[in-house]
Short mmCIF file of N, CA and C in Angstrom, two decimals:
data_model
loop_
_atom_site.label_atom_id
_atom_site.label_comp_id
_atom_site.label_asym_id
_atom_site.label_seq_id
_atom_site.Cartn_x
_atom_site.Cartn_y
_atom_site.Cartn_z
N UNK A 30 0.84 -1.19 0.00
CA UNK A 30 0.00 0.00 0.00
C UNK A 30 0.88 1.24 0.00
N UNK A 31 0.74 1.79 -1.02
CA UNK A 31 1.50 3.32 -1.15
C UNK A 31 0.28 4.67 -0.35
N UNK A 32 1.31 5.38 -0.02
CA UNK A 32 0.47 6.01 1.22
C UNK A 32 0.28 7.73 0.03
N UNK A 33 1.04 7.68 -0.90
CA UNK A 33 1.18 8.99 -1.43
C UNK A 33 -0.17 9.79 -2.32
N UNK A 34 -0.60 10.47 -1.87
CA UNK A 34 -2.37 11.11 -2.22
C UNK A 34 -2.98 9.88 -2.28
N UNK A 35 -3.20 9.07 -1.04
CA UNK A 35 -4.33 8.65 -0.67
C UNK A 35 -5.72 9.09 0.11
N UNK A 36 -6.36 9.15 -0.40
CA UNK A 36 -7.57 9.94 -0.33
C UNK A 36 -8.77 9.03 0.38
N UNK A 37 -9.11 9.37 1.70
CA UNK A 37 -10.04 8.40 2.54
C UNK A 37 -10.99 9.13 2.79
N UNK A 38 -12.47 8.66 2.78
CA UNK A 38 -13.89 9.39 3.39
C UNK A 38 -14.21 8.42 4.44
N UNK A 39 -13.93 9.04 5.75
CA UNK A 39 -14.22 8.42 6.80
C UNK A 39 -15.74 8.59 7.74
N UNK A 40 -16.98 7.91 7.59
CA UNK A 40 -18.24 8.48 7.88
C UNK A 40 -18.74 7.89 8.66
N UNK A 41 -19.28 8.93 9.48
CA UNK A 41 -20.53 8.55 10.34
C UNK A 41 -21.70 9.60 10.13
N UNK A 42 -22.42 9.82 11.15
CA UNK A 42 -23.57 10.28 10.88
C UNK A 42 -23.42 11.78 10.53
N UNK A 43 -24.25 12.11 9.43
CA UNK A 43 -24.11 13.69 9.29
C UNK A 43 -23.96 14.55 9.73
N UNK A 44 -23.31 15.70 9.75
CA UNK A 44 -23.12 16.97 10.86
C UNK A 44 -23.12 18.07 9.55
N UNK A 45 -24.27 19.06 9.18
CA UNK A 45 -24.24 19.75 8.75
C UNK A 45 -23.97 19.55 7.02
N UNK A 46 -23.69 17.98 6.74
CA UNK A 46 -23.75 17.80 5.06
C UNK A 46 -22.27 18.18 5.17
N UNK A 47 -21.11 18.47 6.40
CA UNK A 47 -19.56 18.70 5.69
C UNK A 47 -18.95 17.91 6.25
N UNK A 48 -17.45 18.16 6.10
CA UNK A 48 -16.79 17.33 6.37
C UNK A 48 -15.55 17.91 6.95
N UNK A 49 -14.66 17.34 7.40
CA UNK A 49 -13.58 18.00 8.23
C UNK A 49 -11.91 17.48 7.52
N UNK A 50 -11.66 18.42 6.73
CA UNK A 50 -10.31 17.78 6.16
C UNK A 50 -9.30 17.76 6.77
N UNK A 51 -8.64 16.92 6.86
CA UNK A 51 -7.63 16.08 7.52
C UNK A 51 -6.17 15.91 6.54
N UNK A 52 -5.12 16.07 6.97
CA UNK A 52 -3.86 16.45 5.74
C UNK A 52 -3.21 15.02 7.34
N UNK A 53 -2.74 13.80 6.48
CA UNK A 53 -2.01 12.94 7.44
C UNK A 53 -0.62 12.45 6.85
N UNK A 54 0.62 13.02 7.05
CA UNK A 54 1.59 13.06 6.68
C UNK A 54 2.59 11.94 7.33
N UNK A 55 2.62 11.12 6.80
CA UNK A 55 2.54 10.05 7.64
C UNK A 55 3.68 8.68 6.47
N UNK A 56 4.53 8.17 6.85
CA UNK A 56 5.06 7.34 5.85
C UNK A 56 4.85 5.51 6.20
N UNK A 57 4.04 5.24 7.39
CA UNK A 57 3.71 4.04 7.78
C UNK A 57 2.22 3.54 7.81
N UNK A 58 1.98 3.06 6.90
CA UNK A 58 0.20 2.23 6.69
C UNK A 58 -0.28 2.04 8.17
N UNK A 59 0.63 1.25 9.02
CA UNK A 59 -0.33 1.07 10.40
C UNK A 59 -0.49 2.28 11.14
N UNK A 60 0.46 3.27 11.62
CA UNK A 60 -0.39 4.57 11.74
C UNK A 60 -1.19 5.20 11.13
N UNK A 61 -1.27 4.73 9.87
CA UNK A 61 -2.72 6.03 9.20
C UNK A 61 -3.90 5.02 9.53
N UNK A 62 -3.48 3.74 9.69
CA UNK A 62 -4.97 2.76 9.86
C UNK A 62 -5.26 3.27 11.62
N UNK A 63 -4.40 3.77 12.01
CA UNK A 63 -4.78 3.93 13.76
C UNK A 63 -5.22 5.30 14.17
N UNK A 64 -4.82 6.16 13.08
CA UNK A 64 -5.55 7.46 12.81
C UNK A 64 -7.06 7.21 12.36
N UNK A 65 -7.23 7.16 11.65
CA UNK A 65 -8.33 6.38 10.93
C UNK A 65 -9.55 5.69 11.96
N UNK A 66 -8.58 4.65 13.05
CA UNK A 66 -9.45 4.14 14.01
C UNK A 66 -10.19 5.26 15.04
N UNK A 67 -9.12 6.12 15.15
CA UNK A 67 -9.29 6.97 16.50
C UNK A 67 -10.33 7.63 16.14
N UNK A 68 -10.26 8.46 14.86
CA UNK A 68 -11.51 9.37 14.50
C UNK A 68 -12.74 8.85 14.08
N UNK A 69 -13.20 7.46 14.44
CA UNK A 69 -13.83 6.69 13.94
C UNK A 69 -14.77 6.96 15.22
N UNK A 70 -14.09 7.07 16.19
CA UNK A 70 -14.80 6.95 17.74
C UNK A 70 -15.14 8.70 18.23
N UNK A 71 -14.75 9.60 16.87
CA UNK A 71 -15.72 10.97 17.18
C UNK A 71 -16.92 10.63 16.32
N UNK A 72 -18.27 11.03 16.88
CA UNK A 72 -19.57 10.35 16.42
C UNK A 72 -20.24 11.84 15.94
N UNK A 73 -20.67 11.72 15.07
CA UNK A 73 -21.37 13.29 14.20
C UNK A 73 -20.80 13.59 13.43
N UNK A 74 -20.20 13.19 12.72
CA UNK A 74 -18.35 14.20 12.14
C UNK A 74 -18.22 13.20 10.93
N UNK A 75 -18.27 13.97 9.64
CA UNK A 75 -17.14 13.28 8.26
C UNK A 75 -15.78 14.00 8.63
N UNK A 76 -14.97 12.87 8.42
CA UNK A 76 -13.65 13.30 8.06
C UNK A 76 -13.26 12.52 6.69
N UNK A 77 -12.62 13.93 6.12
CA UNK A 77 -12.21 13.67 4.86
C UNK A 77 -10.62 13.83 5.25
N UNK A 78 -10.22 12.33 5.20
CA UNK A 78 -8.24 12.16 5.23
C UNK A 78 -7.51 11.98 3.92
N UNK A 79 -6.68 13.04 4.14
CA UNK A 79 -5.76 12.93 2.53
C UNK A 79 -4.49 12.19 3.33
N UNK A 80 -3.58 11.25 2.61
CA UNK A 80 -2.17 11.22 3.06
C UNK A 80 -1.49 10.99 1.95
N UNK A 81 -0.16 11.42 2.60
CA UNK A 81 0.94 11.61 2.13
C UNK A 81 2.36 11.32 2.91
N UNK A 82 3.25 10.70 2.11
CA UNK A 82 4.31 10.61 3.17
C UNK A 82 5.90 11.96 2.85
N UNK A 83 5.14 12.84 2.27
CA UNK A 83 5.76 13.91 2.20
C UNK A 83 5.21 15.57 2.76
N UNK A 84 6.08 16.10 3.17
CA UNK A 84 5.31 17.26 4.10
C UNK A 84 5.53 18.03 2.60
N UNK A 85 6.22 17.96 2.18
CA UNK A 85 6.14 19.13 0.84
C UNK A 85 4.57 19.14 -0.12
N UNK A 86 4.18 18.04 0.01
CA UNK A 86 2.93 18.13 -0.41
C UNK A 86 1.71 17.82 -0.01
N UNK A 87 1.96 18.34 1.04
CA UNK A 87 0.91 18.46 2.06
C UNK A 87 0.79 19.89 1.92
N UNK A 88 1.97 20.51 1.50
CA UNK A 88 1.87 22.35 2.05
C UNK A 88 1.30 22.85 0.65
N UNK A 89 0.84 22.12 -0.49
CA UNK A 89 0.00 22.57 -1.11
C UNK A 89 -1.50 22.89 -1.05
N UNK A 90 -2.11 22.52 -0.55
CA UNK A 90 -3.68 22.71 -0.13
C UNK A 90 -3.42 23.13 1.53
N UNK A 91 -4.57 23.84 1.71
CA UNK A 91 -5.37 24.38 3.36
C UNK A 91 -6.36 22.85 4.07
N UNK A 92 -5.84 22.97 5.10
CA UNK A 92 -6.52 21.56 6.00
C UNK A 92 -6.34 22.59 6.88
N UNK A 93 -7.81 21.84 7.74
CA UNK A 93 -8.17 22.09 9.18
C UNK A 93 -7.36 21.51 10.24
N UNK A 94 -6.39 20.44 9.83
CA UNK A 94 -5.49 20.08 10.73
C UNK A 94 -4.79 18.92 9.88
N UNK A 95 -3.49 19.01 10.24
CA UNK A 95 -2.05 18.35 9.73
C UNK A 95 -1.66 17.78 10.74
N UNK A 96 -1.80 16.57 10.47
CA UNK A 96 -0.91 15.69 11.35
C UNK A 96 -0.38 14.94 11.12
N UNK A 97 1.38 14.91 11.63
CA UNK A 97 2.46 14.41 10.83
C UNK A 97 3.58 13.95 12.00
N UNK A 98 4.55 12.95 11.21
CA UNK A 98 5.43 12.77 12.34
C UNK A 98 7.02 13.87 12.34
N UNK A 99 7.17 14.20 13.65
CA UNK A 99 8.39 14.94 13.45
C UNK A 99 9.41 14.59 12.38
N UNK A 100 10.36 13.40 12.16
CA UNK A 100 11.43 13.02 11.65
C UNK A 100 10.81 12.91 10.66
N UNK A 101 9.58 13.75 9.67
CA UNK A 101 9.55 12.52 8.87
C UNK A 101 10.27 13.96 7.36
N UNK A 102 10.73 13.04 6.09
CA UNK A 102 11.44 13.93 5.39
C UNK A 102 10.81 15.14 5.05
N UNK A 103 11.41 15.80 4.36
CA UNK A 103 11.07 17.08 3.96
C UNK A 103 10.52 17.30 2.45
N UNK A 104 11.05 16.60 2.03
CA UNK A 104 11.37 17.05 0.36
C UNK A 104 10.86 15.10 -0.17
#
């Protein structure tokens, strides 16, 4: 599984018809599956998760929140 613009719609029950974008910068499949789990257990809420295992392209688009690992490369 390549993690690079993977694009996830994570759903539960409607909140307003939106969704909450999510930028997950991330270079290991079992952390984005444990990301994935966690926000599974906020109830009302779409999250829309993009990942990537590069921060450089992550800093192209606006997200409501980026979450990434320190060490991870740059470029």
């Amino acid at each position: 599984m390549t993690l690079s613009s993977i694009e996830y719609i994570v759903r539960w029950e409607k909140m307003d018809n939106e969704s909450i974008s999510i930028m997950v910068v991330e270079d290991n499949p079992a952390d984005v599956l444990l990301i994935q789990e966690m926000l599974k257990e906020i109830n009302n809420t779409y999250f829309k998760i993009v990942t990537t295992d590069r921060l450089n392209k992550a800093l192209n688009q606006i997200y409501i929140m980026i979450s990434m690992q320190y060490s991870l490369i740059w470029v």
